[in-house]
Tab-separated table of C-alpha atoms and ligand atoms in Angstrom:
chain	number	residue	atom	x	y	z
Y	1	MET	CA	4.066	-103.489	88.413
Y	2	SER	CA	6.105	-100.987	90.321
Y	3	GLN	CA	9.326	-102.132	91.939
Y	4	THR	CA	10.542	-101.010	95.321
Y	5	SER	CA	13.977	-99.538	95.841
Y	6	LYS	CA	14.836	-102.780	97.654
Y	7	SER	CA	14.186	-104.919	94.625
Y	8	ASP	CA	16.054	-102.242	92.358
Y	9	ALA	CA	19.055	-102.778	94.631
Y	10	ILE	CA	18.869	-106.530	94.270
Y	11	THR	CA	18.399	-106.312	90.501
Y	12	ALA	CA	21.667	-104.283	90.343
Y	13	ALA	CA	23.612	-107.205	91.955
Y	14	PRO	CA	27.116	-107.704	90.486
Y	15	THR	CA	26.241	-110.912	88.603
Y	16	GLY	CA	24.357	-108.644	86.070
Y	17	LEU	CA	21.498	-111.137	85.810
Y	18	ALA	CA	17.994	-109.592	86.068
Y	19	LEU	CA	16.164	-110.754	89.179
Y	20	PRO	CA	13.365	-113.144	88.326
Y	21	SER	CA	10.079	-111.173	88.411
Y	22	TYR	CA	8.687	-113.602	91.093
Y	23	LEU	CA	11.235	-112.253	93.552
Y	24	GLN	CA	10.396	-108.648	93.000
Y	25	ALA	CA	8.789	-106.960	95.849
Y	26	ASP	CA	5.108	-106.144	95.527
Y	27	LYS	CA	4.027	-102.947	97.213
Y	28	LEU	CA	0.264	-102.951	96.882
Y	29	GLY	CA	0.063	-104.705	93.548
Y	30	PRO	CA	-2.798	-106.936	92.496
Y	31	TRP	CA	-2.071	-109.682	95.095
Y	32	GLY	CA	-1.895	-107.176	97.895
Y	33	ILE	CA	-5.241	-105.725	96.736
Y	34	TYR	CA	-6.765	-109.178	96.704
Y	35	LEU	CA	-5.524	-109.953	100.244
Y	36	GLN	CA	-7.135	-106.720	101.425
Y	37	GLN	CA	-10.391	-107.878	99.804
Y	38	VAL	CA	-10.230	-111.254	101.633
Y	39	ASP	CA	-9.602	-109.376	105.045
Y	40	ARG	CA	-12.810	-107.403	104.472
Y	41	VAL	CA	-14.877	-110.540	104.003
Y	42	VAL	CA	-13.573	-112.658	106.922
Y	43	PRO	CA	-15.927	-111.065	109.513
Y	44	TYR	CA	-18.858	-112.288	107.428
Y	45	LEU	CA	-17.710	-115.999	107.117
Y	46	GLY	CA	-18.994	-117.200	110.373
Y	47	SER	CA	-17.522	-120.568	111.387
Y	48	LEU	CA	-16.051	-120.960	107.857
Y	49	ALA	CA	-13.495	-118.265	108.841
Y	50	ARG	CA	-11.248	-120.947	110.343
Y	51	TRP	CA	-10.595	-121.956	106.697
Y	52	ALA	CA	-9.816	-118.491	105.442
Y	53	ASP	CA	-6.133	-118.908	105.044
Y	54	THR	CA	-6.984	-121.267	102.186
Y	55	LEU	CA	-7.954	-118.195	100.280
Y	56	ARG	CA	-4.723	-116.390	101.175
Y	57	ARG	CA	-2.368	-118.722	99.356
Y	58	PRO	CA	-2.480	-120.396	95.968
Y	59	LYS	CA	-2.757	-124.181	95.999
Y	60	ARG	CA	-0.065	-124.557	93.362
Y	61	ALA	CA	2.169	-122.244	91.382
Y	62	LEU	CA	4.320	-123.341	88.536
Y	63	ILE	CA	7.156	-121.288	86.973
Y	64	VAL	CA	8.408	-122.547	83.705
Y	65	ASP	CA	11.288	-121.692	81.391
Y	66	VAL	CA	10.096	-121.411	77.812
Y	67	PRO	CA	13.080	-121.676	75.424
Y	68	ILE	CA	12.488	-121.308	71.661
Y	69	GLN	CA	14.598	-120.905	68.660
Y	70	MET	CA	13.983	-117.434	67.076
Y	71	ASP	CA	13.718	-116.871	63.346
Y	72	ASN	CA	17.316	-115.546	63.185
Y	73	GLY	CA	18.671	-118.817	64.692
Y	74	SER	CA	19.248	-117.368	68.290
Y	75	ILE	CA	17.736	-118.962	71.348
Y	76	ALA	CA	15.391	-116.943	73.516
Y	77	HIS	CA	14.103	-117.836	77.024
Y	78	PHE	CA	10.744	-116.587	78.294
Y	79	GLU	CA	9.283	-116.893	81.725
Y	80	GLY	CA	5.997	-118.566	82.057
Y	81	TYR	CA	3.464	-119.282	84.869
Y	82	ARG	CA	0.494	-121.295	85.706
Y	83	VAL	CA	-1.144	-120.718	89.079
Y	84	GLN	CA	-3.991	-122.838	90.499
Y	85	HIS	CA	-5.402	-120.710	93.267
Y	86	ASN	CA	-8.075	-123.131	94.493
Y	87	THR	CA	-9.660	-126.333	93.164
Y	88	SER	CA	-12.015	-127.117	96.008
Y	89	ARG	CA	-15.118	-126.710	93.810
Y	90	GLY	CA	-13.669	-128.267	90.570
Y	91	PRO	CA	-10.880	-128.046	88.104
Y	92	GLY	CA	-8.893	-124.712	87.869
Y	93	LYS	CA	-10.175	-122.481	85.186
Y	94	GLY	CA	-8.806	-119.087	83.958
Y	95	GLY	CA	-7.019	-117.374	80.989
Y	96	VAL	CA	-3.575	-117.095	79.730
Y	97	ARG	CA	-2.111	-113.630	79.376
Y	98	PHE	CA	0.889	-112.779	77.085
Y	99	HIS	CA	2.307	-109.389	78.309
Y	100	GLN	CA	5.762	-107.980	78.983
Y	101	ASP	CA	4.702	-106.900	82.551
Y	102	VAL	CA	3.181	-110.205	83.611
Y	103	THR	CA	4.551	-111.350	87.000
Y	104	LEU	CA	3.989	-114.311	89.274
Y	105	SER	CA	2.338	-111.982	91.784
Y	106	GLU	CA	-0.155	-110.754	89.057
Y	107	VAL	CA	-0.907	-114.138	87.819
Y	108	MET	CA	-1.599	-115.270	91.579
Y	109	ALA	CA	-4.123	-112.394	91.935
Y	110	LEU	CA	-5.831	-113.043	88.731
Y	111	SER	CA	-6.109	-116.711	89.571
Y	112	ALA	CA	-7.587	-115.879	92.939
Y	113	TRP	CA	-10.099	-113.578	91.310
Y	114	MET	CA	-11.030	-116.395	89.002
Y	115	SER	CA	-11.859	-118.514	92.105
Y	116	ILE	CA	-14.122	-115.763	93.365
Y	117	LYS	CA	-15.737	-115.173	89.907
Y	118	ASN	CA	-16.462	-118.919	89.212
Y	119	ALA	CA	-17.913	-119.359	92.744
Y	120	ALA	CA	-19.993	-116.193	92.425
Y	121	VAL	CA	-21.834	-117.477	89.273
Y	122	ASN	CA	-21.670	-120.980	90.834
Y	123	VAL	CA	-20.003	-122.689	87.879
Y	124	PRO	CA	-18.231	-125.919	89.124
Y	125	TYR	CA	-14.614	-124.655	88.798
Y	126	GLY	CA	-11.826	-123.412	90.927
Y	127	GLY	CA	-9.587	-120.619	89.884
Y	128	ALA	CA	-6.362	-120.518	87.842
Y	129	LYS	CA	-4.488	-118.244	85.605
Y	130	GLY	CA	-1.383	-118.353	83.414
Y	131	GLY	CA	0.887	-116.005	81.635
Y	132	ILE	CA	4.181	-115.522	79.754
Y	133	ARG	CA	6.326	-112.476	80.311
Y	134	VAL	CA	6.587	-111.331	76.716
Y	135	ASP	CA	5.477	-108.676	74.374
Y	136	PRO	CA	3.890	-110.865	71.605
Y	137	LYS	CA	3.892	-107.999	69.141
Y	138	THR	CA	7.698	-108.463	68.920
Y	139	LEU	CA	7.410	-112.074	67.807
Y	140	SER	CA	6.710	-113.528	64.336
Y	141	ARG	CA	3.769	-115.793	63.826
Y	142	GLY	CA	6.186	-118.781	63.899
Y	143	GLU	CA	7.885	-117.665	67.010
Y	144	LEU	CA	4.513	-117.036	68.726
Y	145	GLU	CA	3.343	-120.531	67.775
Y	146	ARG	CA	6.587	-122.089	69.089
Y	147	MET	CA	6.447	-120.133	72.305
Y	148	THR	CA	2.811	-121.222	72.863
Y	149	ARG	CA	3.403	-124.938	72.205
Y	150	ARG	CA	6.420	-125.066	74.384
Y	151	TYR	CA	4.669	-123.228	77.235
Y	152	THR	CA	1.683	-125.621	76.832
Y	153	SER	CA	3.953	-128.551	76.998
Y	154	GLU	CA	5.774	-127.363	80.017
Y	155	ILE	CA	2.556	-126.696	81.969
Y	156	GLY	CA	1.048	-129.896	80.625
Y	157	ILE	CA	1.967	-131.613	83.874
Y	158	ILE	CA	-0.774	-129.685	85.724
Y	159	ILE	CA	-3.430	-128.708	83.079
Y	160	GLY	CA	-6.060	-131.042	81.515
Y	161	PRO	CA	-9.752	-131.304	80.943
Y	162	THR	CA	-10.459	-132.480	84.464
Y	163	LYS	CA	-7.515	-130.606	86.168
Y	164	ASP	CA	-7.182	-126.994	84.866
Y	165	ILE	CA	-8.584	-125.474	81.630
Y	166	PRO	CA	-6.907	-122.464	80.255
Y	167	ALA	CA	-8.765	-119.801	78.030
Y	168	PRO	CA	-7.759	-116.557	76.233
Y	169	ASP	CA	-6.988	-113.443	78.057
Y	170	VAL	CA	-4.900	-110.350	77.178
Y	171	ASN	CA	-3.100	-110.758	73.871
Y	172	THR	CA	-4.209	-114.401	73.482
Y	173	ASN	CA	-7.006	-115.560	71.162
Y	174	GLU	CA	-8.696	-118.438	69.372
Y	175	GLN	CA	-5.696	-119.242	67.328
Y	176	ILE	CA	-3.491	-119.586	70.441
Y	177	MET	CA	-6.141	-121.834	72.027
Y	178	ALA	CA	-6.103	-124.034	68.927
Y	179	TRP	CA	-2.324	-124.394	69.223
Y	180	MET	CA	-2.571	-125.177	72.951
Y	181	MET	CA	-5.280	-127.728	72.338
Y	182	ASP	CA	-3.196	-129.395	69.582
Y	183	THR	CA	-0.084	-129.501	71.679
Y	184	TYR	CA	-1.728	-130.942	74.654
Y	185	SER	CA	-3.515	-133.561	72.436
Y	186	MET	CA	-0.275	-134.515	70.693
Y	187	ASN	CA	1.310	-135.192	74.122
Y	188	GLU	CA	-1.660	-137.206	75.283
Y	189	GLY	CA	-2.024	-139.076	72.076
Y	190	ALA	CA	-5.679	-138.246	71.750
Y	191	THR	CA	-7.658	-135.119	70.711
Y	192	ALA	CA	-8.639	-133.393	73.883
Y	193	THR	CA	-10.959	-130.513	72.984
Y	194	GLY	CA	-11.895	-129.864	76.682
Y	195	VAL	CA	-8.401	-128.764	77.706
Y	196	VAL	CA	-8.959	-125.166	76.737
Y	197	THR	CA	-12.000	-122.966	76.019
Y	198	GLY	CA	-12.294	-119.977	73.739
Y	199	LYS	CA	-11.461	-122.219	70.781
Y	200	PRO	CA	-12.627	-121.635	67.258
Y	201	VAL	CA	-16.207	-122.917	66.671
Y	202	ASP	CA	-14.855	-125.414	64.172
Y	203	LEU	CA	-12.537	-126.971	66.783
Y	204	GLY	CA	-15.222	-127.449	69.613
Y	205	GLY	CA	-15.630	-123.776	70.520
Y	206	SER	CA	-19.031	-122.477	71.541
Y	207	LEU	CA	-21.455	-120.325	69.731
Y	208	GLY	CA	-22.155	-117.143	71.713
Y	209	ARG	CA	-18.716	-117.049	73.419
Y	210	ARG	CA	-17.506	-113.889	71.613
Y	211	ASP	CA	-20.535	-111.802	72.930
Y	212	ALA	CA	-20.807	-113.637	76.262
Y	213	THR	CA	-18.957	-111.172	78.500
Y	214	GLY	CA	-20.650	-108.045	77.005
Y	215	ARG	CA	-23.973	-109.774	77.275
Y	216	GLY	CA	-23.320	-110.551	80.880
Y	217	VAL	CA	-22.416	-106.780	81.531
Y	218	PHE	CA	-25.687	-105.808	79.898
Y	219	THR	CA	-27.747	-108.404	81.840
Y	220	VAL	CA	-26.478	-107.531	85.299
Y	221	GLY	CA	-26.540	-103.829	84.413
Y	222	VAL	CA	-30.311	-103.963	83.642
Y	223	GLU	CA	-30.978	-105.921	86.764
Y	224	ALA	CA	-29.054	-103.470	88.931
Y	225	ALA	CA	-30.542	-100.457	87.372
Y	226	ASN	CA	-33.978	-101.751	88.103
Y	227	HIS	CA	-33.095	-101.843	91.832
Y	228	ILE	CA	-32.063	-98.200	91.881
Y	229	GLY	CA	-34.908	-96.888	89.715
Y	230	LEU	CA	-32.713	-96.256	86.687
Y	231	ASP	CA	-34.379	-96.982	83.307
Y	232	THR	CA	-31.564	-98.340	81.118
Y	233	ARG	CA	-33.781	-97.771	78.039
Y	234	THR	CA	-33.355	-94.048	78.362
Y	235	ALA	CA	-30.007	-93.965	80.149
Y	236	ARG	CA	-27.002	-92.090	78.839
Y	237	ILE	CA	-23.897	-94.303	78.879
Y	238	ALA	CA	-20.144	-93.760	78.568
Y	239	VAL	CA	-17.919	-96.718	77.686
Y	240	GLN	CA	-14.126	-96.974	77.968
Y	241	GLY	CA	-12.759	-99.658	75.736
Y	242	PHE	CA	-14.743	-100.629	72.590
Y	243	GLY	CA	-13.283	-104.077	72.051
Y	244	ASN	CA	-14.843	-107.525	72.820
Y	245	VAL	CA	-16.437	-106.479	76.096
Y	246	GLY	CA	-17.186	-102.707	75.607
Y	247	GLY	CA	-18.298	-102.886	72.034
Y	248	VAL	CA	-20.793	-105.746	72.679
Y	249	ALA	CA	-22.091	-104.172	75.869
Y	250	ALA	CA	-22.550	-100.829	74.040
Y	251	ARG	CA	-24.409	-102.578	71.249
Y	252	LEU	CA	-26.833	-104.379	73.463
Y	253	PHE	CA	-27.547	-101.279	75.547
Y	254	ALA	CA	-28.056	-99.159	72.359
Y	255	GLU	CA	-30.398	-101.920	70.998
Y	256	SER	CA	-32.473	-101.669	74.139
Y	257	GLY	CA	-32.854	-97.830	73.677
Y	258	ALA	CA	-30.016	-96.331	75.672
Y	259	ARG	CA	-27.875	-93.473	74.301
Y	260	ILE	CA	-24.102	-94.227	74.113
Y	261	VAL	CA	-22.953	-90.589	74.653
Y	262	SER	CA	-19.120	-91.142	74.821
Y	263	VAL	CA	-16.686	-93.903	73.932
Y	264	GLN	CA	-12.971	-93.838	74.675
Y	265	ASP	CA	-10.384	-96.251	73.354
Y	266	HIS	CA	-6.535	-96.314	72.849
Y	267	GLY	CA	-6.982	-93.996	69.907
Y	268	GLY	CA	-8.980	-91.191	71.591
Y	269	THR	CA	-12.360	-90.053	72.986
Y	270	ILE	CA	-15.506	-89.188	71.203
Y	271	TYR	CA	-18.774	-87.654	72.322
Y	272	ARG	CA	-22.241	-87.145	70.986
Y	273	GLU	CA	-25.075	-85.850	73.279
Y	274	ALA	CA	-27.740	-87.311	71.169
Y	275	GLY	CA	-26.139	-90.759	71.219
Y	276	LEU	CA	-23.491	-92.331	68.918
Y	277	ASP	CA	-24.585	-94.558	66.050
Y	278	VAL	CA	-23.211	-97.705	67.620
Y	279	PRO	CA	-23.508	-100.156	64.452
Y	280	ALA	CA	-21.722	-97.394	62.389
Y	281	LEU	CA	-19.048	-97.138	65.165
Y	282	LEU	CA	-18.522	-100.856	65.389
Y	283	ALA	CA	-18.140	-100.901	61.466
Y	284	HIS	CA	-15.567	-98.079	61.684
Y	285	VAL	CA	-13.506	-99.700	64.435
Y	286	ALA	CA	-13.454	-103.041	62.559
Y	287	VAL	CA	-11.742	-101.241	59.635
Y	288	VAL	CA	-9.714	-98.506	61.283
Y	289	GLY	CA	-8.827	-100.303	64.562
Y	290	SER	CA	-9.931	-97.418	66.817
Y	291	VAL	CA	-12.758	-94.776	67.370
Y	292	ALA	CA	-10.407	-92.169	66.066
Y	293	GLY	CA	-11.606	-90.467	62.883
Y	294	PHE	CA	-15.274	-91.497	63.323
Y	295	VAL	CA	-17.567	-88.904	61.628
Y	296	GLY	CA	-20.666	-87.937	63.373
Y	297	ALA	CA	-19.129	-87.366	66.792
Y	298	GLU	CA	-17.139	-84.609	68.528
Y	299	VAL	CA	-13.607	-85.369	69.621
Y	300	ILE	CA	-13.001	-84.472	73.319
Y	301	ALA	CA	-9.803	-84.652	75.401
Y	302	ASN	CA	-9.128	-88.051	76.942
Y	303	ASP	CA	-9.222	-86.622	80.397
Y	304	ALA	CA	-12.571	-85.055	79.746
Y	305	PHE	CA	-14.097	-88.504	79.514
Y	306	TRP	CA	-14.320	-88.629	83.293
Y	307	ASP	CA	-16.452	-85.453	83.351
Y	308	VAL	CA	-18.988	-86.752	80.770
Y	309	ASP	CA	-22.520	-86.259	81.935
Y	310	CYS	CA	-23.964	-89.706	81.959
Y	311	ASP	CA	-26.140	-92.267	84.003
Y	312	ILE	CA	-23.896	-95.365	83.648
Y	313	LEU	CA	-20.232	-95.710	83.100
Y	314	ILE	CA	-18.688	-98.898	81.728
Y	315	PRO	CA	-14.965	-99.258	82.139
Y	316	ALA	CA	-14.106	-101.959	79.686
Y	317	ALA	CA	-10.375	-101.494	78.826
Y	318	LEU	CA	-7.660	-101.764	81.403
Y	319	GLU	CA	-6.876	-102.177	85.005
Y	320	GLN	CA	-6.778	-99.273	87.626
Y	321	GLN	CA	-8.485	-96.709	85.310
Y	322	ILE	CA	-10.832	-95.261	87.999
Y	323	THR	CA	-8.565	-93.636	90.532
Y	324	GLU	CA	-8.524	-91.215	93.485
Y	325	ALA	CA	-7.936	-88.549	90.903
Y	326	ASN	CA	-10.955	-89.039	88.664
Y	327	ALA	CA	-13.433	-90.781	91.027
Y	328	PRO	CA	-14.607	-87.465	92.435
Y	329	ARG	CA	-15.477	-86.190	88.947
Y	330	ILE	CA	-17.634	-89.024	87.770
Y	331	LYS	CA	-21.272	-88.127	87.150
Y	332	ALA	CA	-22.679	-91.641	86.604
Y	333	LYS	CA	-25.170	-93.179	89.087
Y	334	MET	CA	-23.891	-96.648	88.321
Y	335	ILE	CA	-20.564	-98.204	87.167
Y	336	ILE	CA	-20.446	-101.675	85.541
Y	337	GLU	CA	-16.967	-103.118	85.660
Y	338	GLY	CA	-16.523	-104.856	82.310
Y	339	ALA	CA	-12.700	-104.855	82.695
Y	340	ASN	CA	-10.846	-106.809	85.377
Y	341	GLY	CA	-9.692	-104.611	88.119
Y	342	PRO	CA	-10.551	-101.135	86.648
Y	343	THR	CA	-11.127	-99.457	90.065
Y	344	THR	CA	-8.436	-98.835	92.652
Y	345	PRO	CA	-9.402	-99.543	96.303
Y	346	ALA	CA	-9.084	-95.832	97.169
Y	347	ALA	CA	-11.432	-94.902	94.195
Y	348	ASP	CA	-13.812	-97.636	95.362
Y	349	ASP	CA	-14.103	-95.952	98.735
Y	350	ILE	CA	-14.783	-92.496	97.091
Y	351	LEU	CA	-17.433	-93.974	94.867
Y	352	HIS	CA	-19.165	-95.655	97.833
Y	353	ASP	CA	-19.138	-92.327	99.797
Y	354	ARG	CA	-20.604	-90.647	96.722
Y	355	ASN	CA	-23.405	-93.241	96.580
Y	356	ILE	CA	-22.398	-94.413	93.130
Y	357	LEU	CA	-23.252	-98.092	92.747
Y	358	VAL	CA	-20.481	-100.191	91.510
Y	359	LEU	CA	-21.147	-103.596	89.919
Y	360	PRO	CA	-17.800	-105.353	90.502
Y	361	ASP	CA	-15.852	-107.249	87.884
Y	362	VAL	CA	-16.158	-110.540	89.756
Y	363	ILE	CA	-19.806	-110.649	88.878
Y	364	ALA	CA	-20.302	-108.051	86.056
Y	365	ASN	CA	-17.784	-109.761	83.534
Y	366	ALA	CA	-18.438	-113.356	84.620
Y	367	GLY	CA	-20.474	-113.953	81.359
Y	368	GLY	CA	-17.273	-114.984	79.506
Y	369	VAL	CA	-16.339	-117.743	81.971
Y	370	THR	CA	-19.929	-118.973	82.093
Y	371	VAL	CA	-20.032	-119.620	78.394
Y	372	SER	CA	-16.634	-121.129	78.668
Y	373	TYR	CA	-18.175	-123.557	81.128
Y	374	PHE	CA	-20.865	-124.213	78.482
Y	375	GLU	CA	-18.143	-124.847	75.860
Y	376	TRP	CA	-16.432	-127.411	78.167
Y	377	VAL	CA	-19.740	-129.148	78.871
Y	378	GLN	CA	-20.479	-129.304	75.131
Y	379	ASP	CA	-16.919	-130.679	74.505
Y	380	PHE	CA	-17.452	-133.485	76.946
Y	381	SER	CA	-20.780	-134.545	75.506
Y	382	SER	CA	-19.722	-133.781	71.895
Y	383	PHE	CA	-23.222	-132.301	71.530
Y	384	PHE	CA	-23.443	-128.652	70.611
Y	385	TRP	CA	-26.184	-126.184	71.631
Y	386	SER	CA	-27.867	-123.472	69.582
Y	387	GLU	CA	-26.795	-119.790	70.122
Y	388	ASP	CA	-30.405	-119.026	71.525
Y	389	GLU	CA	-30.027	-121.892	74.057
Y	390	ILE	CA	-26.608	-120.613	75.104
Y	391	ASN	CA	-27.753	-116.998	75.504
Y	392	ALA	CA	-30.915	-118.052	77.484
Y	393	ARG	CA	-28.827	-120.247	79.922
Y	394	LEU	CA	-26.320	-117.396	80.298
Y	395	VAL	CA	-28.981	-114.827	81.119
Y	396	ARG	CA	-30.482	-117.169	83.650
Y	397	ILE	CA	-27.191	-117.841	85.460
Y	398	MET	CA	-26.224	-114.157	85.532
Y	399	LYS	CA	-29.668	-113.039	86.845
Y	400	GLU	CA	-29.603	-115.664	89.562
Y	401	ALA	CA	-26.028	-114.782	90.497
Y	402	PHE	CA	-26.791	-111.153	90.734
Y	403	ALA	CA	-30.025	-111.504	92.672
Y	404	GLY	CA	-28.179	-113.625	95.281
Y	405	VAL	CA	-25.373	-111.026	95.574
Y	406	TRP	CA	-27.832	-108.173	95.801
Y	407	GLN	CA	-29.639	-109.786	98.676
Y	408	VAL	CA	-26.460	-110.400	100.647
Y	409	ALA	CA	-25.401	-106.746	100.117
Y	410	GLN	CA	-28.742	-105.472	101.452
Y	411	GLU	CA	-28.698	-107.923	104.399
Y	412	ASN	CA	-25.209	-106.977	105.542
Y	413	THR	CA	-25.150	-103.369	104.335
Y	414	VAL	CA	-21.993	-103.932	102.334
Y	415	SER	CA	-20.875	-102.966	98.819
Y	416	LEU	CA	-21.746	-105.328	95.924
Y	417	ARG	CA	-17.924	-106.091	95.779
Y	418	THR	CA	-17.888	-107.345	99.369
Y	419	ALA	CA	-21.205	-109.189	98.916
Y	420	THR	CA	-19.901	-111.021	95.838
Y	421	PHE	CA	-16.793	-111.969	97.910
Y	422	ILE	CA	-19.033	-113.170	100.761
Y	423	VAL	CA	-21.153	-115.421	98.510
Y	424	ALA	CA	-18.078	-116.724	96.694
Y	425	CYS	CA	-15.805	-117.269	99.679
Y	426	LYS	CA	-18.526	-119.127	101.549
Y	427	ARG	CA	-19.066	-121.454	98.587
Y	428	ILE	CA	-15.308	-122.106	98.275
Y	429	LEU	CA	-14.780	-122.663	102.020
Y	430	HIS	CA	-17.842	-124.754	102.426
Y	431	ALA	CA	-16.512	-127.127	99.656
Y	432	ARG	CA	-13.205	-127.077	101.418
Y	433	GLU	CA	-14.789	-128.076	104.682
Y	434	LEU	CA	-17.025	-130.803	103.212
Y	435	ARG	CA	-14.031	-132.358	101.465
Y	436	GLY	CA	-11.783	-132.190	104.634
Y	437	LEU	CA	-8.004	-132.171	104.695
Y	438	TYR	CA	-6.001	-134.963	103.061
Y	439	PRO	CA	-4.429	-136.982	104.609
G	1	NAD	P1	-10.067	-106.054	73.648
G	1	NAD	O1	-8.657	-106.069	73.310
G	1	NAD	O2	-11.029	-106.556	72.736
G	1	NAD	O3	-10.454	-104.442	73.840
G	1	NAD	C1	-9.825	-103.593	74.628
G	1	NAD	C2	-10.248	-102.135	74.390
G	1	NAD	O4	-9.556	-101.323	75.422
G	1	NAD	C3	-9.956	-101.604	73.066
G	1	NAD	O5	-11.084	-100.869	72.470
G	1	NAD	C4	-8.722	-100.725	73.223
G	1	NAD	O6	-8.632	-99.654	72.278
G	1	NAD	C5	-9.111	-100.236	74.567
G	1	NAD	N1	-7.847	-99.532	75.233
G	1	NAD	C6	-6.638	-100.039	75.279
G	1	NAD	N2	-5.821	-99.089	75.847
G	1	NAD	C7	-6.567	-98.190	76.284
G	1	NAD	C8	-6.299	-96.877	76.934
G	1	NAD	N3	-5.117	-96.562	77.342
G	1	NAD	N4	-7.384	-96.035	77.189
G	1	NAD	C9	-8.617	-96.347	76.776
G	1	NAD	N5	-8.908	-97.495	76.081
G	1	NAD	C10	-7.963	-98.387	75.808
G	1	NAD	O7	-10.213	-106.606	75.223
G	1	NAD	P2	-11.581	-107.163	75.808
G	1	NAD	O8	-11.528	-108.678	75.552
G	1	NAD	O9	-12.705	-106.370	75.520
G	1	NAD	O10	-11.129	-106.928	77.358
G	1	NAD	C11	-11.304	-105.785	78.077
G	1	NAD	C12	-11.177	-105.924	79.536
G	1	NAD	O11	-12.196	-106.892	79.958
G	1	NAD	C13	-9.927	-106.494	80.067
G	1	NAD	O12	-9.708	-105.987	81.328
G	1	NAD	C14	-10.248	-108.012	80.186
G	1	NAD	O13	-9.340	-108.633	81.152
G	1	NAD	C15	-11.594	-108.025	80.644
G	1	NAD	N6	-12.356	-109.228	80.486
G	1	NAD	C16	-12.566	-109.699	79.201
G	1	NAD	C17	-13.317	-110.856	79.053
G	1	NAD	C18	-13.518	-111.407	77.635
G	1	NAD	O14	-14.299	-112.435	77.566
G	1	NAD	N7	-13.074	-110.765	76.605
G	1	NAD	C19	-13.829	-111.477	80.127
G	1	NAD	C20	-13.653	-111.007	81.386
G	1	NAD	C21	-12.836	-109.801	81.534
């Protein structure tokens, strides 16, 4: 996140101590973008608008010090966060991110977007998010485990299977969820599998979780395409990011007949007009770690990715990839946001003016949290479903949610992003109103 000159000045204070990230000024960072999105929705909330300030502030934000002994005997302190944006509809739910640039402001925004996402697909959760300001690649496995366990113990006062349920996000995975589950369980004196989702299947994880986000991207993509007369079975698709989300979405679209004409990842950009061999590309990436060096495709410049002639573009890598600079060049008729926050607000306006349909992250990538919800339900009942059952329920929820959002967009002549916010904010604020204020 960029710092203002004001925060730079404060950081340079004579004590020599770095200013905590949560005091750094936020120009139009993620939290500022989220507040703008709320402002856009308020005129559509009717009488519920009187509760709108509920959306503009997190219910609870915890900053924790995470001290650990490093392998060389020194003591290191990391800054950790857990933010519960809203719990009106149920326990907090959202991932934990380990990244050197994480700030409280970013975690606040991500937690708010989880409130919106969970309400948009109508799973009975509020929104939460957590993070540690660390580059985990600099830690040994032992240091990573000690940091994860101490963080879990520190946030243990606000998380729990009925309070707030963390999950993986950037740089966290099944192993880290297993350590979190174990730490919480040791502190409680009983195994509590339902305290986190995204666990290994052998520890109460769910079948179908790994493919869930990509499957959701595919499902809402097909539904939306039908509305605009685009046949996904013959569509040409460009995908940025070929990991958990982009790789699975590309595979499902290719299996249904679409041509994946271009893929970009951190290693480079490849193109094949006749369509890439997706199973072969997945196998290549599994071995090499990137699309770079894949035979059977042409290498193009990274910037040329935005000029690729295609019908559908799927950003499934990082935040703020579609900007004012490249939005005017995009040829696709439809964009499906697999990543969180891939489109800047200025780019969003350009795409809207160019009549390019944007399926926003808060609905398009909600398949992951939907199957996390299934995992939590299965853990509570200690009864596990087949992968076919999970996929069928996921597809039904995604289709119903998308149909509702599409209808609201048509009725109010607004973008799908604003429509998703309308649906979600009404659900959150209606729950708030029904519960009333305590005391
Ligand atoms: P991942 O780590 O599996 O894959 C990330 C991909 O992005 C990789 O292919 C990587 O090479 C690529 N990438 C990294 N830097 C890049 C760059 N500079 N240019 C182009 N490509 C680059 O991650 P993922 O789980 O697939 O997540 C991708 C996005 O989807 C993130 O924004 C994440 O928050 C979001 N998301 C993920 C899930 C989930 O269930 N995994 C759910 C909701 C949202």
